[in-house]
C-alpha positions in Angstrom: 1.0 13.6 -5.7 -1.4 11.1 -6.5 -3.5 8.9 -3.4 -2.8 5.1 -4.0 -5.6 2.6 -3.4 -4.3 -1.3 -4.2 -7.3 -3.6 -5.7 -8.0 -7.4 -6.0 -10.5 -7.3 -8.6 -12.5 -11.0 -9.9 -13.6 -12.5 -12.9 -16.2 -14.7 -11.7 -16.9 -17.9 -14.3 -19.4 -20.6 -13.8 -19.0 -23.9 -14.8 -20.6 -23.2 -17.5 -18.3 -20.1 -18.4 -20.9 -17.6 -17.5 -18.9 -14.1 -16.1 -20.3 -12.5 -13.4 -21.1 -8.8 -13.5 -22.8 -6.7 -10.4 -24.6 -3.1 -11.0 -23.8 -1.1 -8.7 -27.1 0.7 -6.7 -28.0 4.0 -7.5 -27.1 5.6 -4.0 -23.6 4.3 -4.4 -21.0 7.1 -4.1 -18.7 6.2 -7.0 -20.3 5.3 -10.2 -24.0 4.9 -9.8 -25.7 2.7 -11.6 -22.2 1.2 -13.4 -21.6 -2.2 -14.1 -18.6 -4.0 -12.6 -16.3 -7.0 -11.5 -16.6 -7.5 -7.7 -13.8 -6.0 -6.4 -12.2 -4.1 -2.9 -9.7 -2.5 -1.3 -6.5 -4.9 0.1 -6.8 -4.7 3.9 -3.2 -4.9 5.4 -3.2 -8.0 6.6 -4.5 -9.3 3.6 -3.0 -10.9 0.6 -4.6 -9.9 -3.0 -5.8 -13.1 -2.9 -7.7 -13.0 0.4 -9.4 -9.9 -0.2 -11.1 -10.8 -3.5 -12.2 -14.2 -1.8 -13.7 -11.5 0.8 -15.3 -9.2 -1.9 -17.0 -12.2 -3.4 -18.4 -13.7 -0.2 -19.4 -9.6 1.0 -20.9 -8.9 -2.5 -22.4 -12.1 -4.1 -22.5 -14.5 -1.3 -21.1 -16.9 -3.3 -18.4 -19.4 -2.2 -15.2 -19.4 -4.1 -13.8 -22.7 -5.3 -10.7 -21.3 -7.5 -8.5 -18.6 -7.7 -6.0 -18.3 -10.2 -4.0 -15.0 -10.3 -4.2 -13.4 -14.0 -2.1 -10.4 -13.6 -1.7 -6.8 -12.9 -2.7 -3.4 -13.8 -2.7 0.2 -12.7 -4.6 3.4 -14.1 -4.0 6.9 -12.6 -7.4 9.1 -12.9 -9.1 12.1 -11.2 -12.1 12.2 -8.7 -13.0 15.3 -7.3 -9.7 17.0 -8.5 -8.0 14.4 -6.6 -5.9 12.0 -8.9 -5.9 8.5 -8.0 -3.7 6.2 -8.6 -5.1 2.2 -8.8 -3.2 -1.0 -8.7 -5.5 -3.8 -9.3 -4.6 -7.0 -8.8 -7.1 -9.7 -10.9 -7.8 -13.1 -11.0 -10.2 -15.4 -12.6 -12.2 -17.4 -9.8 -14.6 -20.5 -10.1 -17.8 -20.5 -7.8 -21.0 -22.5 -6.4 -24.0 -21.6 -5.2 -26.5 -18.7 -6.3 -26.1 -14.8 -6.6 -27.6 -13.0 -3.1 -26.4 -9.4 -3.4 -25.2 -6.9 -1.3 -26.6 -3.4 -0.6 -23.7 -2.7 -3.1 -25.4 -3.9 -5.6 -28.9 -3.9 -7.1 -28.1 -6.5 -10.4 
């Protein structure tokens, strides 16, 4: 049986259609060094939508203007003989202001 973790995962665009992508540090746990959307794990009480507006504020500092819902995916794969199961949720968000990473992050 396969864990289930549910995403909301953002494409971040500038308004000058720039995406946003973070590198993750090198003491990360899960895919040092790897370039990524900012994404996170759906608290309960959150909608998808919530959460990513979290992620981005946690990760990026950035505030969100925009968030418009894309669609849907999900990809089984295994981590430490465990197989995971991950719906992600993504949607393509507007922003202001300028990058100030997280711990997360080191790019």
């Amino acid at each position: 049986m396969s864990e289930e973790v549910h995403l909301a995962t953002g494409i971040l665009k500038n308004n000058e259609d720039n995406i946003l992508f973070l590198r993750r540090s090198p003491h990360s746990k899960r895919w040092p060094l790897e370039w990524q959307l900012p994404e996170g794990k759906i608290e309960t009480e959150e909608t998808p939508a919530e959460t990513i507006v979290r992620e981005v504020k946690e990760e990026t500092g950035l505030n969100v203007t925009n968030v418009i819902f894309l669609g849907k995916n999900q990809i089984e794969y295994e981590w430490n003989s465990k197989k995971i199961m991950v719906f992600r949720t993504i949607f393509q968000i507007e922003f202001e202001g300028n990058v100030s990473l997280s711990e997360e992050h080191i790019e």
